[in-house]
PDB file of C-alpha atoms in Angstrom:
ATOM      1  CA  VAL A   1       7.875 -43.282  47.133  1.00  0.00           C
ATOM      2  CA  MET A   2       9.489 -46.732  47.013  1.00  0.00           C
ATOM      3  CA  VAL A   3      12.600 -47.644  49.030  1.00  0.00           C
ATOM      4  CA  LEU A   4      14.880 -50.116  47.254  1.00  0.00           C
ATOM      5  CA  ASP A   5      17.626 -52.459  48.438  1.00  0.00           C
ATOM      6  CA  LEU A   6      20.102 -52.200  45.572  1.00  0.00           C
ATOM      7  CA  VAL A   7      22.034 -55.267  46.719  1.00  0.00           C
ATOM      8  CA  ALA A   8      19.032 -57.583  46.797  1.00  0.00           C
ATOM      9  CA  ASN A   9      17.155 -55.637  44.081  1.00  0.00           C
ATOM     10  CA  THR A  10      13.988 -55.638  46.168  1.00  0.00           C
ATOM     11  CA  VAL A  11      11.482 -53.078  47.422  1.00  0.00           C
ATOM     12  CA  ILE A  12      11.840 -52.866  51.206  1.00  0.00           C
ATOM     13  CA  ASP A  13       9.436 -50.038  52.023  1.00  0.00           C
ATOM     14  CA  SER A  14       6.929 -47.625  50.513  1.00  0.00           C
ATOM     15  CA  ILE A  15       6.029 -44.130  51.674  1.00  0.00           C
ATOM     16  CA  THR A  16       2.719 -42.438  50.938  1.00  0.00           C
ATOM     17  CA  VAL A  17       3.107 -38.855  49.729  1.00  0.00           C
ATOM     18  CA  GLY A  18       0.870 -36.513  47.712  1.00  0.00           C
ATOM     19  CA  ARG A  19      -0.601 -37.006  44.271  1.00  0.00           C
ATOM     20  CA  ASN A  20       1.706 -37.823  41.356  1.00  0.00           C
ATOM     21  CA  PRO A  21       5.202 -37.270  42.823  1.00  0.00           C
ATOM     22  CA  GLU A  22       7.537 -36.201  40.007  1.00  0.00           C
ATOM     23  CA  GLN A  23      11.064 -35.996  41.408  1.00  0.00           C
ATOM     24  CA  LEU A  24      13.007 -35.939  44.669  1.00  0.00           C
ATOM     25  CA  ILE A  25      16.169 -34.448  46.120  1.00  0.00           C
ATOM     26  CA  ALA A  26      18.118 -35.407  49.252  1.00  0.00           C
ATOM     27  CA  LEU A  27      19.518 -32.885  51.728  1.00  0.00           C
ATOM     28  CA  ASN A  28      20.788 -33.424  55.282  1.00  0.00           C
ATOM     29  CA  GLY A  29      18.942 -36.654  55.908  1.00  0.00           C
ATOM     30  CA  LYS A  30      15.679 -35.515  54.330  1.00  0.00           C
ATOM     31  CA  LEU A  31      14.004 -36.181  50.998  1.00  0.00           C
ATOM     32  CA  TYR A  32      11.930 -33.455  49.348  1.00  0.00           C
ATOM     33  CA  VAL A  33       9.260 -34.752  46.990  1.00  0.00           C
ATOM     34  CA  PRO A  34       7.115 -32.392  44.861  1.00  0.00           C
ATOM     35  CA  ASN A  35       3.572 -33.665  44.300  1.00  0.00           C
ATOM     36  CA  SER A  36       2.611 -32.426  40.852  1.00  0.00           C
ATOM     37  CA  ASN A  37      -1.135 -33.068  41.018  1.00  0.00           C
ATOM     38  CA  ASP A  38      -1.593 -30.916  44.100  1.00  0.00           C
ATOM     39  CA  ASN A  39       0.276 -28.001  45.691  1.00  0.00           C
ATOM     40  CA  THR A  40       2.592 -29.638  48.211  1.00  0.00           C
ATOM     41  CA  VAL A  41       6.120 -30.898  48.793  1.00  0.00           C
ATOM     42  CA  SER A  42       6.417 -33.933  51.076  1.00  0.00           C
ATOM     43  CA  VAL A  43       9.416 -34.046  53.443  1.00  0.00           C
ATOM     44  CA  ILE A  44      10.649 -37.548  54.329  1.00  0.00           C
ATOM     45  CA  ASP A  45      13.092 -38.517  57.106  1.00  0.00           C
ATOM     46  CA  VAL A  46      15.385 -41.103  55.500  1.00  0.00           C
ATOM     47  CA  ALA A  47      16.225 -42.616  58.903  1.00  0.00           C
ATOM     48  CA  THR A  48      12.602 -43.602  59.524  1.00  0.00           C
ATOM     49  CA  ASN A  49      11.099 -43.527  56.016  1.00  0.00           C
ATOM     50  CA  LYS A  50       8.285 -41.374  57.382  1.00  0.00           C
ATOM     51  CA  VAL A  51       6.804 -38.108  56.126  1.00  0.00           C
ATOM     52  CA  THR A  52       7.686 -35.491  58.739  1.00  0.00           C
ATOM     53  CA  ALA A  53       6.221 -32.400  57.064  1.00  0.00           C
ATOM     54  CA  THR A  54       4.108 -31.309  54.115  1.00  0.00           C
ATOM     55  CA  VAL A  55       4.912 -27.852  52.757  1.00  0.00           C
ATOM     56  CA  THR A  56       2.293 -25.938  50.773  1.00  0.00           C
ATOM     57  CA  VAL A  57       3.691 -24.360  47.596  1.00  0.00           C
ATOM     58  CA  GLY A  58       2.210 -23.239  44.258  1.00  0.00           C
ATOM     59  CA  ASP A  59      -0.016 -25.441  42.117  1.00  0.00           C
ATOM     60  CA  GLY A  60       1.583 -28.289  40.180  1.00  0.00           C
ATOM     61  CA  PRO A  61       5.113 -28.498  41.657  1.00  0.00           C
ATOM     62  CA  ARG A  62       7.269 -30.684  39.405  1.00  0.00           C
ATOM     63  CA  THR A  63      10.899 -29.816  40.163  1.00  0.00           C
ATOM     64  CA  VAL A  64      12.818 -28.888  43.324  1.00  0.00           C
ATOM     65  CA  VAL A  65      16.414 -27.784  43.942  1.00  0.00           C
ATOM     66  CA  ALA A  66      18.450 -26.866  47.039  1.00  0.00           C
ATOM     67  CA  ASP A  67      20.512 -23.652  47.131  1.00  0.00           C
ATOM     68  CA  GLN A  68      23.761 -22.710  48.889  1.00  0.00           C
ATOM     69  CA  SER A  69      21.903 -21.507  51.994  1.00  0.00           C
ATOM     70  CA  GLY A  70      20.007 -24.741  52.492  1.00  0.00           C
ATOM     71  CA  ASN A  71      16.751 -23.403  51.089  1.00  0.00           C
ATOM     72  CA  ILE A  72      14.497 -25.504  48.873  1.00  0.00           C
ATOM     73  CA  TRP A  73      13.020 -23.995  45.702  1.00  0.00           C
ATOM     74  CA  ALA A  74       9.945 -25.583  44.121  1.00  0.00           C
ATOM     75  CA  LEU A  75       8.749 -24.723  40.630  1.00  0.00           C
ATOM     76  CA  GLY A  76       5.020 -25.151  40.073  1.00  0.00           C
ATOM     77  CA  THR A  77       3.625 -25.216  36.547  1.00  0.00           C
ATOM     78  CA  GLY A  78       0.094 -24.323  37.621  1.00  0.00           C
ATOM     79  CA  PHE A  79      -3.050 -26.208  36.629  1.00  0.00           C
ATOM     80  CA  THR A  80      -5.059 -26.073  33.408  1.00  0.00           C
ATOM     81  CA  VAL A  81      -8.490 -27.727  33.196  1.00  0.00           C
ATOM     82  CA  TYR A  82      -9.929 -28.462  29.745  1.00  0.00           C
ATOM     83  CA  ASN A  83     -13.443 -29.279  28.590  1.00  0.00           C
ATOM     84  CA  SER A  84     -13.804 -33.048  28.182  1.00  0.00           C
ATOM     85  CA  SER A  85     -15.274 -32.806  24.683  1.00  0.00           C
ATOM     86  CA  PRO A  86     -14.194 -31.040  21.450  1.00  0.00           C
ATOM     87  CA  PRO A  87     -12.983 -28.398  20.953  1.00  0.00           C
ATOM     88  CA  TYR A  88     -11.454 -28.971  24.432  1.00  0.00           C
ATOM     89  CA  ASN A  89     -11.600 -25.356  25.528  1.00  0.00           C
ATOM     90  CA  ILE A  90      -9.876 -24.248  28.713  1.00  0.00           C
ATOM     91  CA  ILE A  91     -12.337 -24.167  31.605  1.00  0.00           C
ATOM     92  CA  SER A  92      -9.978 -22.778  34.237  1.00  0.00           C
ATOM     93  CA  SER A  93      -6.286 -22.327  34.959  1.00  0.00           C
ATOM     94  CA  THR A  94      -3.923 -21.229  37.697  1.00  0.00           C
ATOM     95  CA  PRO A  95      -0.509 -19.659  37.027  1.00  0.00           C
ATOM     96  CA  GLY A  96       2.871 -21.211  37.620  1.00  0.00           C
ATOM     97  CA  SER A  97       4.981 -20.101  40.577  1.00  0.00           C
ATOM     98  CA  LEU A  98       8.422 -20.316  42.153  1.00  0.00           C
ATOM     99  CA  THR A  99       8.396 -20.965  45.908  1.00  0.00           C
ATOM    100  CA  ARG A 100      11.245 -20.921  48.441  1.00  0.00           C
ATOM    101  CA  PHE A 101      11.169 -22.524  51.880  1.00  0.00           C
ATOM    102  CA  ALA A 102      13.829 -23.382  54.459  1.00  0.00           C
ATOM    103  CA  ALA A 103      14.997 -26.991  54.455  1.00  0.00           C
ATOM    104  CA  GLY A 104      13.931 -27.359  58.077  1.00  0.00           C
ATOM    105  CA  GLY A 105      10.788 -25.301  57.702  1.00  0.00           C
ATOM    106  CA  THR A 106       7.162 -26.183  57.135  1.00  0.00           C
ATOM    107  CA  SER A 107       5.913 -23.073  55.327  1.00  0.00           C
ATOM    108  CA  ALA A 108       6.897 -20.948  52.335  1.00  0.00           C
ATOM    109  CA  GLN A 109       9.242 -17.994  52.807  1.00  0.00           C
ATOM    110  CA  LEU A 110       8.722 -16.543  49.332  1.00  0.00           C
ATOM    111  CA  THR A 111       6.270 -17.214  46.495  1.00  0.00           C
ATOM    112  CA  LEU A 112       6.772 -15.607  43.085  1.00  0.00           C
ATOM    113  CA  PRO A 113       3.864 -16.055  40.639  1.00  0.00           C
ATOM    114  CA  PHE A 114       4.208 -16.159  36.862  1.00  0.00           C
ATOM    115  CA  ALA A 115       1.651 -14.708  34.467  1.00  0.00           C
ATOM    116  CA  ASN A 116       0.685 -18.111  33.036  1.00  0.00           C
ATOM    117  CA  THR A 117       1.387 -21.850  33.107  1.00  0.00           C
ATOM    118  CA  SER A 118       4.240 -21.977  30.567  1.00  0.00           C
ATOM    119  CA  VAL A 119       7.068 -22.322  33.119  1.00  0.00           C
ATOM    120  CA  SER A 120       9.096 -25.522  33.519  1.00  0.00           C
ATOM    121  CA  LYS A 121      12.472 -27.194  34.088  1.00  0.00           C
ATOM    122  CA  LEU A 122      13.927 -25.631  37.232  1.00  0.00           C
ATOM    123  CA  ARG A 123      17.713 -26.125  37.523  1.00  0.00           C
ATOM    124  CA  ILE A 124      20.511 -24.703  39.671  1.00  0.00           C
ATOM    125  CA  SER A 125      24.148 -23.815  39.000  1.00  0.00           C
ATOM    126  CA  PRO A 126      26.939 -26.056  40.360  1.00  0.00           C
ATOM    127  CA  ASP A 127      27.734 -23.518  43.109  1.00  0.00           C
ATOM    128  CA  LYS A 128      24.002 -23.379  43.953  1.00  0.00           C
ATOM    129  CA  THR A 129      23.752 -19.591  43.639  1.00  0.00           C
ATOM    130  CA  LEU A 130      21.835 -19.257  40.356  1.00  0.00           C
ATOM    131  CA  LEU A 131      18.469 -20.664  39.339  1.00  0.00           C
ATOM    132  CA  TYR A 132      17.528 -21.409  35.733  1.00  0.00           C
ATOM    133  CA  TYR A 133      14.086 -22.115  34.319  1.00  0.00           C
ATOM    134  CA  SER A 134      12.213 -22.182  30.996  1.00  0.00           C
ATOM    135  CA  TYR A 135       9.392 -19.691  30.470  1.00  0.00           C
ATOM    136  CA  ASN A 136       7.494 -18.454  27.406  1.00  0.00           C
ATOM    137  CA  GLY A 137       9.992 -19.943  24.947  1.00  0.00           C
ATOM    138  CA  ALA A 138      13.140 -18.605  26.644  1.00  0.00           C
ATOM    139  CA  GLU A 139      15.598 -19.476  29.410  1.00  0.00           C
ATOM    140  CA  TYR A 140      15.812 -17.287  32.508  1.00  0.00           C
ATOM    141  CA  GLN A 141      18.551 -16.944  35.129  1.00  0.00           C
ATOM    142  CA  MET A 142      17.873 -15.747  38.675  1.00  0.00           C
ATOM    143  CA  SER A 143      20.023 -15.300  41.783  1.00  0.00           C
ATOM    144  CA  THR A 144      18.983 -17.357  44.801  1.00  0.00           C
ATOM    145  CA  THR A 145      19.065 -14.116  46.826  1.00  0.00           C
ATOM    146  CA  ALA A 146      16.579 -12.358  44.520  1.00  0.00           C
ATOM    147  CA  THR A 147      13.086 -11.555  45.750  1.00  0.00           C
ATOM    148  CA  ALA A 148      11.511 -10.899  42.337  1.00  0.00           C
ATOM    149  CA  LEU A 149      11.448 -12.738  39.033  1.00  0.00           C
ATOM    150  CA  PRO A 150      13.763 -11.428  36.290  1.00  0.00           C
ATOM    151  CA  ASN A 151      12.166  -9.490  33.436  1.00  0.00           C
ATOM    152  CA  THR A 152      14.784 -10.244  30.781  1.00  0.00           C
ATOM    153  CA  PRO A 153      15.592 -13.720  29.419  1.00  0.00           C
ATOM    154  CA  PHE A 154      19.072 -15.147  29.880  1.00  0.00           C
ATOM    155  CA  LEU A 155      18.834 -16.914  26.490  1.00  0.00           C
ATOM    156  CA  ARG A 156      16.064 -16.059  24.049  1.00  0.00           C
ATOM    157  CA  ARG A 157      15.173 -19.590  22.999  1.00  0.00           C
ATOM    158  CA  SER A 158      13.991 -22.806  24.602  1.00  0.00           C
ATOM    159  CA  PHE A 159      15.761 -26.161  24.735  1.00  0.00           C
ATOM    160  CA  SER A 160      14.905 -29.823  25.132  1.00  0.00           C
ATOM    161  CA  GLY A 161      17.993 -30.287  27.315  1.00  0.00           C
ATOM    162  CA  PHE A 162      19.944 -27.817  29.472  1.00  0.00           C
ATOM    163  CA  ALA A 163      22.850 -28.268  31.898  1.00  0.00           C
ATOM    164  CA  ILE A 164      25.736 -26.322  33.438  1.00  0.00           C
ATOM    165  CA  ASP A 165      29.303 -27.655  33.260  1.00  0.00           C
ATOM    166  CA  PRO A 166      30.555 -27.800  36.896  1.00  0.00           C
ATOM    167  CA  ARG A 167      34.118 -27.029  35.776  1.00  0.00           C
ATOM    168  CA  ASP A 168      33.523 -23.568  34.323  1.00  0.00           C
ATOM    169  CA  ASN A 169      29.740 -22.950  34.237  1.00  0.00           C
ATOM    170  CA  THR A 170      29.568 -23.288  30.452  1.00  0.00           C
ATOM    171  CA  ILE A 171      25.966 -23.867  29.371  1.00  0.00           C
ATOM    172  CA  PHE A 172      25.245 -27.081  27.457  1.00  0.00           C
ATOM    173  CA  ALA A 173      21.953 -27.013  25.548  1.00  0.00           C
ATOM    174  CA  ALA A 174      20.094 -29.426  23.291  1.00  0.00           C
ATOM    175  CA  VAL A 175      17.445 -28.775  20.662  1.00  0.00           C
ATOM    176  CA  SER A 176      15.157 -31.585  19.547  1.00  0.00           C
ATOM    177  CA  THR A 177      13.507 -31.112  16.151  1.00  0.00           C
ATOM    178  CA  GLY A 178      11.220 -34.132  16.390  1.00  0.00           C
ATOM    179  CA  TYR A 179      11.309 -37.909  16.667  1.00  0.00           C
ATOM    180  CA  THR A 180      12.548 -38.636  13.148  1.00  0.00           C
ATOM    181  CA  THR A 181      15.188 -35.957  12.548  1.00  0.00           C
ATOM    182  CA  ASN A 182      18.551 -35.216  14.109  1.00  0.00           C
ATOM    183  CA  GLY A 183      18.808 -32.570  16.819  1.00  0.00           C
ATOM    184  CA  ARG A 184      21.399 -29.934  17.711  1.00  0.00           C
ATOM    185  CA  PHE A 185      23.881 -29.476  20.552  1.00  0.00           C
ATOM    186  CA  LEU A 186      24.983 -25.950  21.527  1.00  0.00           C
ATOM    187  CA  ARG A 187      27.382 -24.439  24.057  1.00  0.00           C
ATOM    188  CA  TYR A 188      26.951 -20.988  25.567  1.00  0.00           C
ATOM    189  CA  PRO A 189      29.274 -18.942  27.805  1.00  0.00           C
ATOM    190  CA  ALA A 190      28.347 -18.718  31.469  1.00  0.00           C
ATOM    191  CA  ALA A 191      27.282 -15.102  31.008  1.00  0.00           C
ATOM    192  CA  GLY A 192      24.920 -15.975  28.151  1.00  0.00           C
ATOM    193  CA  GLY A 193      24.935 -14.299  24.747  1.00  0.00           C
ATOM    194  CA  ALA A 194      25.907 -15.903  21.446  1.00  0.00           C
ATOM    195  CA  ALA A 195      26.624 -19.622  21.233  1.00  0.00           C
ATOM    196  CA  ILE A 196      30.262 -20.716  21.469  1.00  0.00           C
ATOM    197  CA  ASP A 197      29.660 -23.523  18.978  1.00  0.00           C
ATOM    198  CA  SER A 198      27.065 -26.077  17.888  1.00  0.00           C
ATOM    199  CA  PHE A 199      26.811 -29.315  15.978  1.00  0.00           C
ATOM    200  CA  THR A 200      24.345 -31.966  14.883  1.00  0.00           C
ATOM    201  CA  VAL A 201      23.555 -34.902  17.180  1.00  0.00           C
ATOM    202  CA  LYS A 202      21.148 -37.814  16.909  1.00  0.00           C
ATOM    203  CA  VAL A 203      17.371 -37.837  17.338  1.00  0.00           C
ATOM    204  CA  GLY A 204      15.713 -36.387  20.444  1.00  0.00           C
ATOM    205  CA  PRO A 205      18.565 -34.969  22.601  1.00  0.00           C
ATOM    206  CA  ASN A 206      17.187 -34.131  26.044  1.00  0.00           C
ATOM    207  CA  GLY A 207      19.895 -34.109  28.715  1.00  0.00           C
ATOM    208  CA  PHE A 208      23.552 -34.208  29.758  1.00  0.00           C
ATOM    209  CA  VAL A 209      25.707 -36.016  32.320  1.00  0.00           C
ATOM    210  CA  PHE A 210      29.086 -34.671  33.490  1.00  0.00           C
ATOM    211  CA  TYR A 211      31.475 -37.363  34.693  1.00  0.00           C
TER     212      TYR A 211
END
């Protein structure tokens, strides 16, 4: 993890974490960094730029969010190992998982395994009470107080971009149809169900910013 001085545009420090850090979030003076090529989240004290804890989670953590109770959720995609020569068969795999731990803690409170590795894109609602993730070609919604994974999808399709409007929790979703054709933008009500509306956008839509 590199520490930047945005006034001088220089790197002023570097912090060694686990293998292939993917993302980070800040909460109460700490940074939480998922290390996607192992099974850990590094915790960094921003006052000292030092790693103060390493929390073991599921294999392949790529995204983390913080909920309304100050807990950290880490979504692991699992690992898949392929043969190095054609036809590149799968040698071994571990399933994805969703892990919760306290922001000040050093061990997992709850680990929820998936059946396979097709889980990705953990997000949280603006009020930090609902988790969203992509799994098996659908979007799922889960309360941060739940202790089991939901069985029924929230929306029965997958998206290249997904966000929640902080004003009214309307779902904004994007569908990319490739790198040479226009994509689609859709809006869904907060409770899910049929789309409110949709329209064509340019090539490769993959995210939203609310300002």
